[in-house]
Coordinates of N, CA, C and O in Angstrom, one line a residue:
M1 N -4.6 18.4 -10.2 CA -5.5 17.9 -11.1 C -5.0 16.2 -11.0 O -4.0 16.2 -11.5
I2 N -6.2 14.8 -10.8 CA -5.7 13.8 -11.2 C -6.2 13.0 -12.3 O -7.6 13.6 -12.7
E3 N -5.3 12.8 -13.5 CA -5.3 12.2 -14.1 C -5.7 10.9 -14.4 O -4.8 9.8 -13.9
I4 N -7.1 10.4 -14.8 CA -6.6 9.1 -14.8 C -6.9 8.5 -16.0 O -7.2 8.8 -17.6
P5 N -5.8 7.7 -16.6 CA -5.6 6.6 -17.7 C -7.0 6.2 -18.4 O -8.0 5.7 -17.9
S6 N -7.3 6.6 -19.9 CA -8.3 5.5 -20.5 C -8.2 4.0 -20.3 O -9.3 3.7 -20.2
D7 N -6.8 3.4 -20.6 CA -6.9 1.9 -20.4 C -7.2 0.9 -19.4 O -6.6 0.1 -19.1
L8 N -7.5 2.0 -18.1 CA -7.5 1.5 -17.3 C -8.8 0.5 -16.7 O -9.5 1.0 -17.1
P9 N -8.6 -1.0 -16.3 CA -9.7 -1.7 -15.2 C -10.4 -0.9 -14.9 O -9.9 -0.1 -14.0
A10 N -11.9 -1.2 -15.0 CA -12.3 -0.2 -14.1 C -12.3 -0.3 -12.4 O -12.7 0.6 -11.7
E11 N -11.9 -1.7 -12.0 CA -11.4 -1.8 -10.4 C -10.6 -0.8 -10.3 O -10.7 -1.2 -8.8
I12 N -9.6 -0.4 -10.8 CA -8.7 0.0 -10.1 C -8.5 2.0 -9.9 O -7.9 2.5 -9.8
V13 N -9.8 2.2 -10.8 CA -10.1 3.7 -11.1 C -9.8 4.3 -9.7 O -9.0 5.4 -9.2
P14 N -10.5 4.0 -8.5 CA -10.7 5.0 -7.3 C -9.2 4.3 -6.7 O -8.5 5.5 -6.1
L15 N -8.0 3.6 -7.7 CA -6.9 3.7 -6.5 C -5.9 4.2 -7.7 O -4.2 4.7 -7.4
S16 N -6.7 5.4 -9.2 CA -5.6 5.3 -9.8 C -4.3 6.7 -9.7 O -3.2 7.1 -10.9
W17 N -5.0 7.6 -8.7 CA -3.8 8.3 -8.2 C -2.9 8.4 -7.8 O -2.2 8.9 -8.0
L18 N -2.5 7.2 -7.3 CA -1.3 6.2 -7.0 C -0.7 5.8 -8.0 O 1.0 5.4 -7.8
I19 N -0.8 5.8 -9.3 CA -0.1 5.2 -10.3 C 1.0 6.0 -10.4 O 0.9 6.9 -10.7
G20 N 2.4 5.0 -10.5 CA 3.3 5.9 -11.3 C 4.5 5.6 -10.3 O 4.6 4.7 -8.8
V21 N 5.8 6.0 -10.3 CA 6.7 5.9 -9.2 C 7.1 7.3 -8.5 O 7.1 8.5 -8.9
W22 N 7.5 6.7 -7.3 CA 7.7 8.4 -6.5 C 8.9 8.1 -5.3 O 9.1 7.3 -4.7
E23 N 9.0 9.5 -5.6 CA 10.7 9.0 -4.5 C 10.6 10.6 -3.9 O 10.3 11.6 -4.0
G24 N 11.3 10.3 -2.6 CA 11.8 11.6 -1.5 C 12.5 10.6 -0.2 O 13.2 9.6 -0.3
T25 N 11.7 11.8 1.3 CA 12.9 11.6 2.1 C 12.0 11.6 2.7 O 10.5 11.5 3.0
G26 N 12.0 10.3 3.9 CA 10.8 10.2 5.7 C 12.3 10.5 6.4 O 13.2 10.1 6.3
V27 N 11.4 10.1 7.6 CA 12.0 9.8 9.1 C 10.9 8.9 9.7 O 9.6 8.5 10.0
I28 N 12.1 8.3 10.5 CA 11.9 7.4 11.2 C 11.6 7.4 12.8 O 12.9 8.3 13.2
D29 N 11.2 7.4 13.7 CA 10.8 7.7 15.2 C 10.0 6.5 15.9 O 8.4 6.6 15.9
Y30 N 10.6 5.8 16.4 CA 10.1 4.8 17.1 C 10.6 4.5 18.8 O 12.0 4.2 18.2
T31 N 10.1 3.5 19.4 CA 10.6 3.6 20.9 C 10.4 2.3 21.4 O 9.1 2.0 21.7
A32 N 11.0 1.2 21.5 CA 10.9 -0.1 22.0 C 11.3 -0.7 23.0 O 13.0 -0.5 22.5
G33 N 11.2 -0.7 24.6 CA 11.9 -0.6 25.6 C 12.6 0.3 25.9 O 12.4 1.6 25.6
D34 N 14.1 -0.1 26.1 CA 15.0 0.7 26.1 C 16.1 1.2 24.8 O 16.5 2.4 25.0
A35 N 15.4 0.7 24.2 CA 16.2 1.4 22.4 C 15.5 2.7 21.8 O 13.8 2.5 21.6
H36 N 15.8 3.1 20.8 CA 15.0 4.4 20.4 C 15.5 4.6 19.0 O 17.1 4.3 18.9
Y37 N 14.8 4.3 18.3 CA 15.3 4.3 16.7 C 14.4 5.7 16.1 O 13.4 5.6 16.5
E38 N 15.6 6.8 15.3 CA 15.0 7.9 14.4 C 16.5 8.3 13.4 O 17.2 7.4 13.9
G39 N 16.4 8.6 13.1 CA 17.2 8.8 11.5 C 15.6 9.1 10.2 O 14.9 9.0 10.1
E40 N 16.4 9.9 9.4 CA 15.8 9.9 8.2 C 16.1 8.4 7.0 O 17.6 7.9 7.0
F41 N 15.5 8.7 6.2 CA 15.6 7.4 4.8 C 15.3 8.2 3.7 O 14.4 9.3 3.4
A42 N 16.2 7.5 2.6 CA 15.2 8.0 1.2 C 14.0 6.8 0.8 O 14.6 5.3 1.3
Q43 N 13.0 7.3 -0.3 CA 12.4 5.7 -0.3 C 11.8 5.7 -2.2 O 11.9 7.3 -2.3
R44 N 12.1 4.6 -2.0 CA 11.6 4.8 -4.1 C 10.3 4.1 -3.5 O 9.9 2.6 -3.4
V45 N 8.8 4.3 -4.5 CA 7.7 3.2 -4.2 C 7.1 3.4 -5.4 O 7.2 4.7 -6.3
S46 N 6.7 2.8 -5.9 CA 5.9 2.1 -7.3 C 4.6 1.7 -7.5 O 4.7 0.6 -6.8
F47 N 3.7 2.5 -7.8 CA 2.8 1.4 -8.1 C 1.8 1.4 -9.8 O 2.3 2.2 -10.5
S48 N 2.0 0.3 -10.3 CA 1.6 -0.1 -11.7 C 0.8 -0.8 -11.7 O 0.4 -1.7 -11.1
H49 N 0.2 -1.0 -12.9 CA -1.0 -2.2 -13.4 C -0.2 -3.1 -14.5 O 0.1 -2.4 -15.9
D50 N -1.0 -4.2 -15.0 CA -0.6 -4.8 -15.5 C -1.6 -5.3 -16.4 O -1.7 -6.0 -17.5
G51 N -2.9 -4.8 -16.2 CA -4.0 -4.8 -17.3 C -4.9 -6.0 -16.3 O -6.4 -5.9 -16.8
G52 N -4.6 -6.3 -15.1 CA -5.3 -6.7 -13.9 C -6.0 -6.3 -13.4 O -6.1 -5.0 -12.9
P53 N -7.1 -6.3 -12.3 CA -8.1 -5.8 -11.6 C -7.2 -5.4 -10.2 O -7.9 -5.2 -9.4
Y54 N -5.9 -5.0 -10.4 CA -5.2 -4.5 -9.2 C -4.2 -3.8 -9.1 O -3.4 -3.7 -10.4
L55 N -3.4 -3.1 -8.5 CA -2.0 -2.3 -8.7 C -1.1 -3.2 -8.1 O -1.2 -3.6 -6.9
N56 N 0.2 -3.0 -8.4 CA 1.4 -3.8 -8.4 C 2.0 -2.7 -7.5 O 2.1 -2.0 -7.5
Y57 N 2.4 -3.5 -6.3 CA 3.2 -2.7 -5.6 C 4.7 -2.7 -5.1 O 5.2 -4.4 -4.9
A58 N 5.9 -1.5 -5.1 CA 7.2 -2.3 -4.7 C 7.5 -1.0 -4.2 O 6.9 0.2 -4.4
A59 N 8.2 -1.2 -3.2 CA 8.7 0.1 -2.3 C 10.3 -0.6 -1.2 O 10.2 -1.6 -1.5
T60 N 11.1 0.6 -1.7 CA 12.8 0.4 -0.7 C 12.7 1.2 -0.2 O 12.4 2.5 -0.7
A61 N 13.7 1.6 0.9 CA 13.9 2.7 1.5 C 15.1 2.1 2.0 O 16.0 0.9 2.4
T62 N 16.0 2.9 1.9 CA 17.2 3.4 2.5 C 17.7 4.3 3.3 O 17.2 5.1 3.4
T63 N 19.1 4.5 4.0 CA 19.5 5.7 4.6 C 21.4 5.5 4.4 O 21.5 4.2 4.4
T64 N 21.6 6.6 5.0 CA 22.8 6.6 5.2 C 23.7 6.3 6.5 O 23.1 7.1 7.5
T65 N 24.7 5.6 6.4 CA 25.4 5.4 7.8 C 26.0 6.6 8.1 O 26.4 8.0 7.1
A66 N 26.7 7.2 9.3 CA 27.3 8.5 9.6 C 28.6 8.3 9.0 O 29.1 9.0 9.0
L67 N 29.1 7.2 8.2 CA 30.1 6.7 7.5 C 29.7 7.2 6.0 O 31.2 6.3 5.0
G68 N 28.4 7.1 5.3 CA 28.4 7.5 4.1 C 28.2 6.6 3.3 O 27.9 6.5 2.2
V69 N 27.7 5.0 4.7 CA 27.7 3.9 3.3 C 26.1 3.9 3.5 O 24.8 4.1 4.5
T70 N 25.6 3.9 1.9 CA 24.1 3.3 1.9 C 23.7 2.2 2.3 O 24.1 1.0 1.8
Q71 N 22.6 2.0 3.4 CA 22.5 0.5 4.2 C 20.8 0.3 3.3 O 19.9 1.4 4.1
S72 N 20.6 -0.8 2.9 CA 18.8 -0.9 2.9 C 18.0 -1.1 4.3 O 18.4 -1.7 5.0
L73 N 16.9 -0.5 4.2 CA 16.2 -1.0 5.4 C 15.3 -1.7 5.6 O 14.7 -2.6 6.2
A74 N 14.7 -1.6 4.3 CA 13.6 -2.5 3.8 C 13.1 -2.2 2.7 O 13.2 -1.9 1.9
A75 N 12.5 -3.8 2.0 CA 11.9 -3.7 0.2 C 10.5 -4.3 0.4 O 10.6 -5.2 1.1
E76 N 9.6 -3.9 -0.3 CA 8.2 -4.4 0.4 C 7.5 -4.7 -1.5 O 8.0 -4.5 -2.2
T77 N 6.9 -5.8 -1.9 CA 6.6 -5.7 -2.8 C 5.0 -6.4 -2.3 O 4.2 -7.1 -1.2
G78 N 3.4 -5.7 -3.4 CA 2.5 -6.7 -3.4 C 1.6 -6.0 -4.2 O 1.9 -5.7 -5.7
F79 N 0.6 -6.2 -3.6 CA -1.3 -5.8 -4.6 C -2.0 -5.4 -3.8 O -2.4 -5.6 -2.9
W80 N -2.3 -4.4 -4.3 CA -3.3 -3.7 -3.8 C -4.7 -4.0 -5.1 O -4.6 -3.6 -6.2
R81 N -5.9 -3.8 -4.2 CA -7.1 -3.9 -4.9 C -8.7 -3.5 -4.2 O -8.3 -3.9 -3.1
L82 N -9.5 -3.1 -5.0 CA -10.7 -3.4 -5.0 C -11.0 -4.3 -3.7 O -11.1 -5.9 -4.2
S83 N -11.8 -4.3 -2.7 CA -12.2 -5.3 -1.7 C -13.9 -5.9 -3.0 O -14.9 -5.7 -2.6
I84 N -13.6 -7.0 -3.8 CA -14.8 -7.9 -4.0 C -14.7 -9.1 -4.3 O -13.4 -9.4 -4.9
V85 N -15.8 -9.6 -4.2 CA -15.8 -11.2 -3.5 C -16.0 -11.8 -5.1 O -16.6 -11.4 -6.5
Q86 N -14.7 -12.3 -5.3 CA -14.4 -13.3 -6.6 C -15.8 -14.0 -7.0 O -16.4 -15.3 -6.2
E87 N -15.9 -14.0 -8.3 CA -17.0 -15.2 -8.9 C -16.1 -16.3 -9.9 O -15.1 -16.1 -10.4
Q88 N -17.5 -16.6 -10.7 CA -17.1 -17.7 -10.9 C -15.9 -17.2 -12.4 O -15.0 -17.9 -13.1
A89 N -16.5 -16.1 -12.9 CA -15.6 -15.4 -14.4 C -14.4 -14.9 -13.6 O -13.8 -14.0 -15.0
D90 N -14.0 -15.0 -12.5 CA -12.6 -14.6 -12.2 C -11.8 -15.9 -12.0 O -12.4 -16.8 -11.4
P91 N -10.2 -15.7 -12.6 CA -9.8 -16.3 -12.4 C -9.3 -17.0 -11.0 O -9.6 -16.4 -9.9
G92 N -8.6 -18.5 -11.0 CA -8.1 -18.2 -9.3 C -8.8 -19.7 -8.9 O -10.0 -19.8 -9.3
P93 N -8.8 -20.0 -7.6 CA -7.7 -19.8 -7.1 C -6.3 -20.3 -8.0 O -6.5 -21.1 -8.6
A94 N -5.0 -19.8 -7.7 CA -3.9 -20.0 -7.7 C -3.7 -19.8 -9.5 O -4.2 -19.1 -10.1
L95 N -4.1 -20.9 -10.3 CA -3.7 -20.8 -11.7 C -4.7 -21.7 -12.7 O -4.8 -21.3 -13.6
L96 N -6.0 -22.2 -11.5 CA -7.3 -22.0 -12.4 C -7.6 -21.1 -12.9 O -7.7 -19.5 -12.4
P97 N -8.2 -21.1 -14.5 CA -8.9 -20.5 -15.5 C -10.3 -19.9 -14.9 O -10.5 -20.7 -13.9
A98 N -10.6 -18.8 -15.5 CA -12.3 -18.6 -15.1 C -13.0 -19.5 -15.2 O -13.1 -20.2 -16.3
A99 N -13.9 -19.8 -14.6 CA -15.1 -21.3 -14.7 C -16.3 -20.7 -15.6 O -17.2 -21.0 -15.8
A100 N -16.3 -19.0 -15.2 CA -17.4 -18.7 -16.8 C -17.1 -17.6 -17.3 O -15.6 -16.5 -16.7
T101 N -17.6 -16.4 -18.1 CA -17.4 -15.2 -18.6 C -18.4 -14.4 -18.5 O -19.3 -14.9 -18.3
R102 N -18.1 -13.4 -18.3 CA -18.9 -12.2 -18.2 C -18.0 -10.7 -18.8 O -16.8 -11.1 -19.3
A103 N -19.3 -9.7 -18.8 CA -18.0 -8.6 -19.8 C -17.7 -8.2 -19.0 O -17.6 -8.1 -17.6
P104 N -16.5 -7.2 -19.5 CA -15.2 -6.5 -18.4 C -16.5 -5.9 -17.2 O -17.4 -5.4 -17.7
R105 N -15.8 -5.6 -15.9 CA -16.9 -4.5 -14.8 C -17.1 -3.2 -16.0 O -15.6 -2.9 -16.3
T106 N -17.7 -2.5 -15.3 CA -17.7 -0.9 -15.8 C -17.8 -0.3 -14.7 O -17.5 -0.1 -13.6
A107 N -17.7 1.2 -15.3 CA -17.8 2.3 -14.1 C -18.9 2.0 -13.2 O -19.1 2.6 -11.6
E108 N -20.5 1.7 -13.4 CA -21.2 1.8 -13.1 C -21.3 0.6 -12.3 O -21.7 0.8 -10.8
D109 N -20.8 -0.1 -12.2 CA -20.5 -1.5 -11.7 C -19.7 -1.5 -10.3 O -20.5 -1.5 -9.4
I110 N -18.3 -0.7 -10.5 CA -17.8 0.2 -9.5 C -18.5 0.8 -8.1 O -18.3 0.5 -7.4
E111 N -19.1 1.7 -8.6 CA -20.0 2.2 -8.4 C -20.9 2.0 -7.2 O -20.9 2.9 -6.3
K112 N -21.4 1.1 -7.6 CA -22.1 0.4 -6.7 C -21.7 -0.4 -5.2 O -21.9 -0.7 -4.7
L113 N -20.0 0.1 -5.3 CA -19.6 -0.6 -4.3 C -19.0 0.4 -3.4 O -18.6 0.4 -2.1
R114 N -19.6 1.6 -3.6 CA -19.2 2.2 -2.2 C -20.1 1.8 -1.1 O -21.2 1.5 -0.9
N115 N -19.1 2.3 0.1 CA -20.0 1.6 1.2 C -20.6 3.2 1.9 O -20.4 3.9 1.4
T116 N -20.6 2.6 3.5 CA -21.6 3.8 3.7 C -20.8 5.1 4.1 O -21.5 6.0 4.4
D117 N -19.6 5.0 4.1 CA -18.5 6.3 3.9 C -18.5 6.9 2.6 O -17.7 7.4 2.3
D118 N -19.3 6.4 1.8 CA -19.1 6.9 0.6 C -17.6 6.8 -0.4 O -16.8 7.6 -0.9
A119 N -16.6 5.9 0.7 CA -15.7 5.6 -0.1 C -15.8 3.9 -0.6 O -16.6 3.2 -0.8
F120 N -14.6 3.2 -0.9 CA -14.5 1.7 -1.4 C -13.5 1.1 -0.5 O -12.8 1.3 -0.1
D121 N -14.2 -0.3 0.2 CA -13.4 -1.0 0.9 C -12.1 -1.8 -0.2 O -12.5 -1.9 -1.5
I122 N -11.3 -1.5 0.4 CA -9.7 -2.3 -0.1 C -9.0 -2.9 0.5 O -9.1 -3.3 1.7
E123 N -8.6 -3.6 -0.3 CA -7.2 -5.0 0.4 C -6.0 -5.0 -0.4 O -5.9 -4.3 -1.4
A124 N -5.3 -5.1 0.7 CA -3.7 -4.8 -0.1 C -2.4 -6.0 0.9 O -3.1 -6.3 2.2
S125 N -2.4 -6.6 -0.1 CA -1.3 -7.6 0.3 C -0.1 -7.8 0.3 O 0.6 -6.8 -1.2
I126 N 0.5 -7.6 1.3 CA 2.7 -6.7 1.3 C 3.5 -7.8 1.7 O 3.2 -8.2 3.0
V127 N 4.4 -8.2 0.9 CA 5.4 -8.8 1.8 C 7.0 -8.2 1.9 O 6.9 -7.6 0.6
R128 N 7.0 -8.4 2.6 CA 8.6 -7.8 3.0 C 10.0 -8.5 3.3 O 9.7 -9.6 2.8
S129 N 11.0 -7.4 2.6 CA 11.9 -8.2 3.0 C 12.2 -9.1 4.2 O 13.8 -9.6 4.0
D130 N 11.7 -8.3 5.2 CA 12.3 -9.0 6.6 C 11.8 -10.0 7.2 O 11.7 -10.5 8.4
G131 N 11.1 -10.6 6.6 CA 10.2 -12.1 6.7 C 8.9 -12.2 7.1 O 8.5 -13.1 7.6
V132 N 8.4 -10.6 6.7 CA 6.8 -10.5 7.4 C 5.7 -10.0 6.3 O 6.2 -9.8 5.7
S133 N 5.0 -11.1 6.5 CA 3.3 -10.6 5.3 C 2.1 -10.1 5.7 O 2.3 -10.6 7.2
E134 N 2.1 -9.2 5.2 CA 1.3 -8.7 5.8 C 0.0 -8.3 4.9 O -0.3 -7.9 3.6
L135 N -1.8 -8.7 5.3 CA -2.5 -8.7 4.9 C -3.4 -7.1 5.5 O -3.9 -7.4 6.6
Y136 N -3.6 -6.4 4.4 CA -4.4 -5.1 5.1 C -5.2 -4.9 4.5 O -6.2 -5.0 3.1
I137 N -6.5 -4.5 5.3 CA -7.8 -3.9 4.7 C -8.3 -2.7 4.9 O -7.7 -2.1 6.0
G138 N -9.1 -1.8 4.8 CA -8.9 -0.5 4.6 C -10.4 -0.1 3.3 O -10.7 -1.0 3.0
Q139 N -9.9 1.3 3.3 CA -10.5 2.2 2.1 C -9.8 3.2 1.8 O -9.1 3.6 2.3
V140 N -10.3 3.7 0.5 CA -9.9 4.6 -0.5 C -11.1 5.5 -0.9 O -12.0 5.2 -0.9
A141 N -11.4 6.6 0.2 CA -12.1 7.6 -0.7 C -11.1 8.9 -1.4 O -10.2 10.0 -0.6
G142 N -11.7 8.6 -2.4 CA -10.7 10.2 -2.7 C -9.3 10.3 -3.0 O -8.6 8.7 -3.0
P143 N -7.9 10.6 -2.8 CA -6.8 10.7 -3.0 C -6.2 10.1 -1.3 O -5.7 11.0 -1.1
R144 N -6.8 9.7 -0.7 CA -6.9 8.8 0.6 C -7.2 7.7 0.8 O -7.9 6.7 0.6
V145 N -6.2 7.0 1.8 CA -6.5 5.5 1.7 C -5.8 5.5 3.2 O -4.5 5.7 4.1
D146 N -6.7 4.3 4.1 CA -6.6 4.3 5.2 C -6.8 2.6 5.4 O -7.3 2.1 5.2
L147 N -5.3 1.9 5.7 CA -5.3 0.7 5.9 C -5.1 0.2 7.9 O -4.0 1.1 8.1
A148 N -5.3 -1.1 7.8 CA -4.8 -1.8 8.8 C -4.9 -3.0 8.5 O -5.7 -3.8 7.9
T149 N -4.0 -3.9 9.3 CA -3.8 -5.1 9.3 C -5.0 -6.4 9.5 O -5.1 -6.1 11.0
D150 N -5.2 -7.1 8.6 CA -6.2 -8.0 9.1 C -5.4 -9.3 9.6 O -5.8 -10.1 10.4
A151 N -4.4 -9.4 9.1 CA -3.3 -10.8 9.6 C -2.0 -10.2 9.4 O -1.6 -9.3 8.5
V152 N -1.0 -10.6 9.9 CA 0.7 -10.6 9.3 C 1.0 -12.3 10.1 O 0.7 -12.7 11.1
V153 N 1.9 -12.3 9.2 CA 2.5 -13.9 9.5 C 4.3 -13.2 9.2 O 4.5 -12.6 8.4
R154 N 4.7 -14.4 9.8 CA 6.4 -13.6 10.6 C 7.3 -15.7 9.9 O 6.5 -16.2 10.3
T155 N 8.0 -14.9 9.6 CA 8.9 -15.9 9.3 C 10.1 -16.6 10.4 O 9.7 -15.7 11.4
Q156 N 10.1 -17.9 10.5 CA 11.0 -18.5 11.9 C 11.6 -17.0 12.2 O 11.7 -16.8 13.4
G157 N 12.2 -16.4 11.4 CA 13.4 -15.8 12.0 C 13.2 -14.5 12.3 O 14.1 -13.6 12.5
A158 N 12.1 -13.9 12.0 CA 11.9 -12.5 11.8 C 11.7 -12.1 13.3 O 11.1 -12.8 14.1
K159 N 11.8 -10.8 13.3 CA 11.7 -9.7 14.5 C 10.1 -10.1 15.0 O 8.9 -10.0 13.5
D160 N 10.3 -9.9 16.5 CA 8.8 -10.0 16.2 C 8.0 -8.1 15.6 O 8.3 -7.3 16.1
Y161 N 6.2 -8.5 15.0 CA 6.2 -7.6 14.6 C 4.4 -7.8 14.8 O 4.1 -9.2 14.1
A162 N 3.8 -7.3 15.1 CA 2.2 -7.9 15.5 C 1.7 -7.2 15.2 O 0.1 -7.8 14.6
A163 N 1.0 -5.9 14.2 CA 0.2 -5.3 13.8 C 0.2 -4.0 13.6 O 1.8 -3.2 13.1
A164 N -0.2 -3.1 12.2 CA 0.1 -1.8 11.7 C -0.8 -1.1 11.0 O -2.2 -2.2 10.6
T165 N -0.7 0.1 11.0 CA -2.0 0.8 10.2 C -1.0 1.5 9.4 O 0.1 2.1 9.4
R166 N -1.7 2.1 8.0 CA -0.8 2.9 7.2 C -1.8 3.3 6.6 O -3.0 3.5 6.3
M167 N -1.5 5.0 6.3 CA -2.1 5.9 6.2 C -1.4 6.6 4.6 O -0.4 7.4 4.6
Y168 N -2.2 6.9 3.3 CA -1.5 7.8 2.3 C -2.4 8.7 2.0 O -3.6 8.2 2.0
G169 N -1.7 9.5 1.4 CA -3.0 11.0 0.8 C -1.9 11.9 -0.6 O -0.6 11.3 -0.1
L170 N -2.6 12.1 -1.1 CA -2.5 13.3 -2.5 C -2.7 14.5 -1.9 O -3.8 15.2 -1.7
V171 N -1.1 15.1 -1.3 CA -1.5 16.3 -0.9 C -1.0 17.5 -1.5 O 0.8 17.3 -2.1
D172 N -1.2 18.9 -2.1 CA 0.0 19.2 -3.6 C 0.8 18.5 -4.2 O 1.6 18.8 -4.5
Q173 N 0.1 17.2 -5.0 CA 0.7 17.2 -5.4 C 2.1 15.7 -5.3 O 2.4 15.2 -5.6
H174 N 2.2 15.9 -3.7 CA 2.9 14.7 -3.1 C 2.2 13.4 -2.8 O 1.2 13.8 -2.3
L175 N 3.2 12.7 -2.4 CA 2.5 11.3 -2.0 C 3.0 11.0 -0.6 O 4.1 11.2 0.3
L176 N 2.2 11.6 0.5 CA 2.4 11.5 2.5 C 2.1 10.2 2.5 O 0.6 9.7 2.1
W177 N 2.8 9.6 3.5 CA 2.2 8.7 3.9 C 2.9 8.6 5.4 O 4.1 9.2 5.9
A178 N 1.7 7.7 6.4 CA 2.1 7.7 7.5 C 2.1 6.3 8.1 O 1.6 5.4 7.4
W179 N 2.9 5.4 9.1 CA 3.1 4.0 9.1 C 3.3 3.9 10.4 O 4.3 4.0 11.1
D180 N 1.9 3.3 11.5 CA 2.0 2.9 12.7 C 2.2 1.3 12.9 O 2.0 0.7 12.3
I181 N 3.1 1.0 13.9 CA 3.5 -0.5 14.1 C 3.1 -0.7 15.6 O 3.6 -0.3 16.4
A182 N 2.8 -1.9 15.8 CA 3.1 -2.9 17.5 C 3.9 -3.6 16.6 O 4.2 -4.9 16.3
A183 N 5.6 -3.7 17.3 CA 6.5 -4.2 17.1 C 7.3 -4.5 18.6 O 7.4 -3.3 19.0
L184 N 8.4 -5.5 18.5 CA 9.7 -5.6 19.4 C 8.5 -5.2 20.8 O 9.0 -4.6 21.6
G185 N 7.7 -5.6 21.1 CA 6.9 -5.9 22.5 C 5.8 -4.9 22.9 O 5.7 -4.7 23.6
R186 N 6.0 -3.9 21.9 CA 5.3 -2.6 21.8 C 3.5 -2.2 21.5 O 4.0 -3.0 20.4
S187 N 3.1 -2.2 21.8 CA 1.5 -1.3 21.4 C 2.0 -0.9 20.2 O 2.4 0.1 20.1
L188 N 0.8 -0.7 19.5 CA 0.9 0.4 18.1 C 1.1 1.6 18.9 O 0.6 2.4 19.3
A189 N 2.1 2.5 17.5 CA 2.5 3.6 18.2 C 2.9 3.7 16.6 O 3.7 3.2 15.7
S190 N 2.7 5.4 16.9 CA 3.9 5.8 15.5 C 5.3 5.2 15.1 O 5.9 4.8 15.9
H191 N 5.9 5.4 14.2 CA 6.6 4.7 13.3 C 7.1 5.0 12.8 O 8.8 5.3 12.6
A192 N 6.4 5.7 11.2 CA 7.6 6.3 10.4 C 6.8 7.4 9.3 O 5.1 6.7 9.4
S193 N 7.1 8.4 8.6 CA 6.4 8.7 7.9 C 7.2 9.4 6.5 O 8.7 9.5 6.6
A194 N 6.5 9.8 5.4 CA 7.6 10.2 4.5 C 6.7 11.3 3.3 O 5.5 10.6 3.6
R195 N 7.2 11.9 2.8 CA 6.7 12.8 1.6 C 7.5 12.7 0.1 O 8.5 12.6 0.3
L196 N 7.0 11.9 -0.9 CA 7.0 11.7 -1.9 C 6.9 12.1 -3.3 O 5.6 12.9 -3.0
A197 N 7.7 13.2 -4.4 CA 7.4 13.3 -5.2 C 6.9 12.3 -6.2 O 7.9 11.7 -6.6
K198 N 6.1 12.7 -7.2 CA 6.1 12.0 -8.4 C 7.3 12.0 -9.2 O 7.9 13.2 -10.0
V199 N 7.8 11.1 -10.1 CA 9.3 11.2 -10.8 C 9.1 10.2 -12.2 O 9.5 10.4 -13.0
Q200 N 8.1 9.6 -12.4 CA 7.4 8.9 -13.6 C 5.9 8.6 -13.5 O 5.3 8.4 -12.5

């Protein structure tokens, strides 16, 4: 059963089942050219809110080498939100305050945002420690999220990475996810997946 905290902004209620700290393990299985990458990793994922109309996202993944040394694979941080056109009553861009006022959005206001699939359009911006920034668009339908990159930006020294899709779902009280990538000269293909349990 999904319990929705009573103090959430209406804008993040459709994503509220993600809130918490999740830990578990996953597998990598990806081939690019002559190189094949496979193995297990441990992951910690956090979705939190600070009162704004979005979720804060953070994730770290590590692996253990054959010599028993823990090695960082990646760290990510970002924001997940419903796709809502910003108005004068919303702050921004940057540090600019809202230019108008309005009452907080209600559950009824959010229900009007359902798309033709009876889901909510969402966007997620994720920055990774490997020099890649991704803007995802997709949708949340009940306890399932489907995302695909709309834009990818890489630093000058980052490895080739062109596109990705991610799927998250709540199954038997566990957060399951799968991540497909187009990287290192290969077109979009399965890359990693994990099963995480809520620890907080």
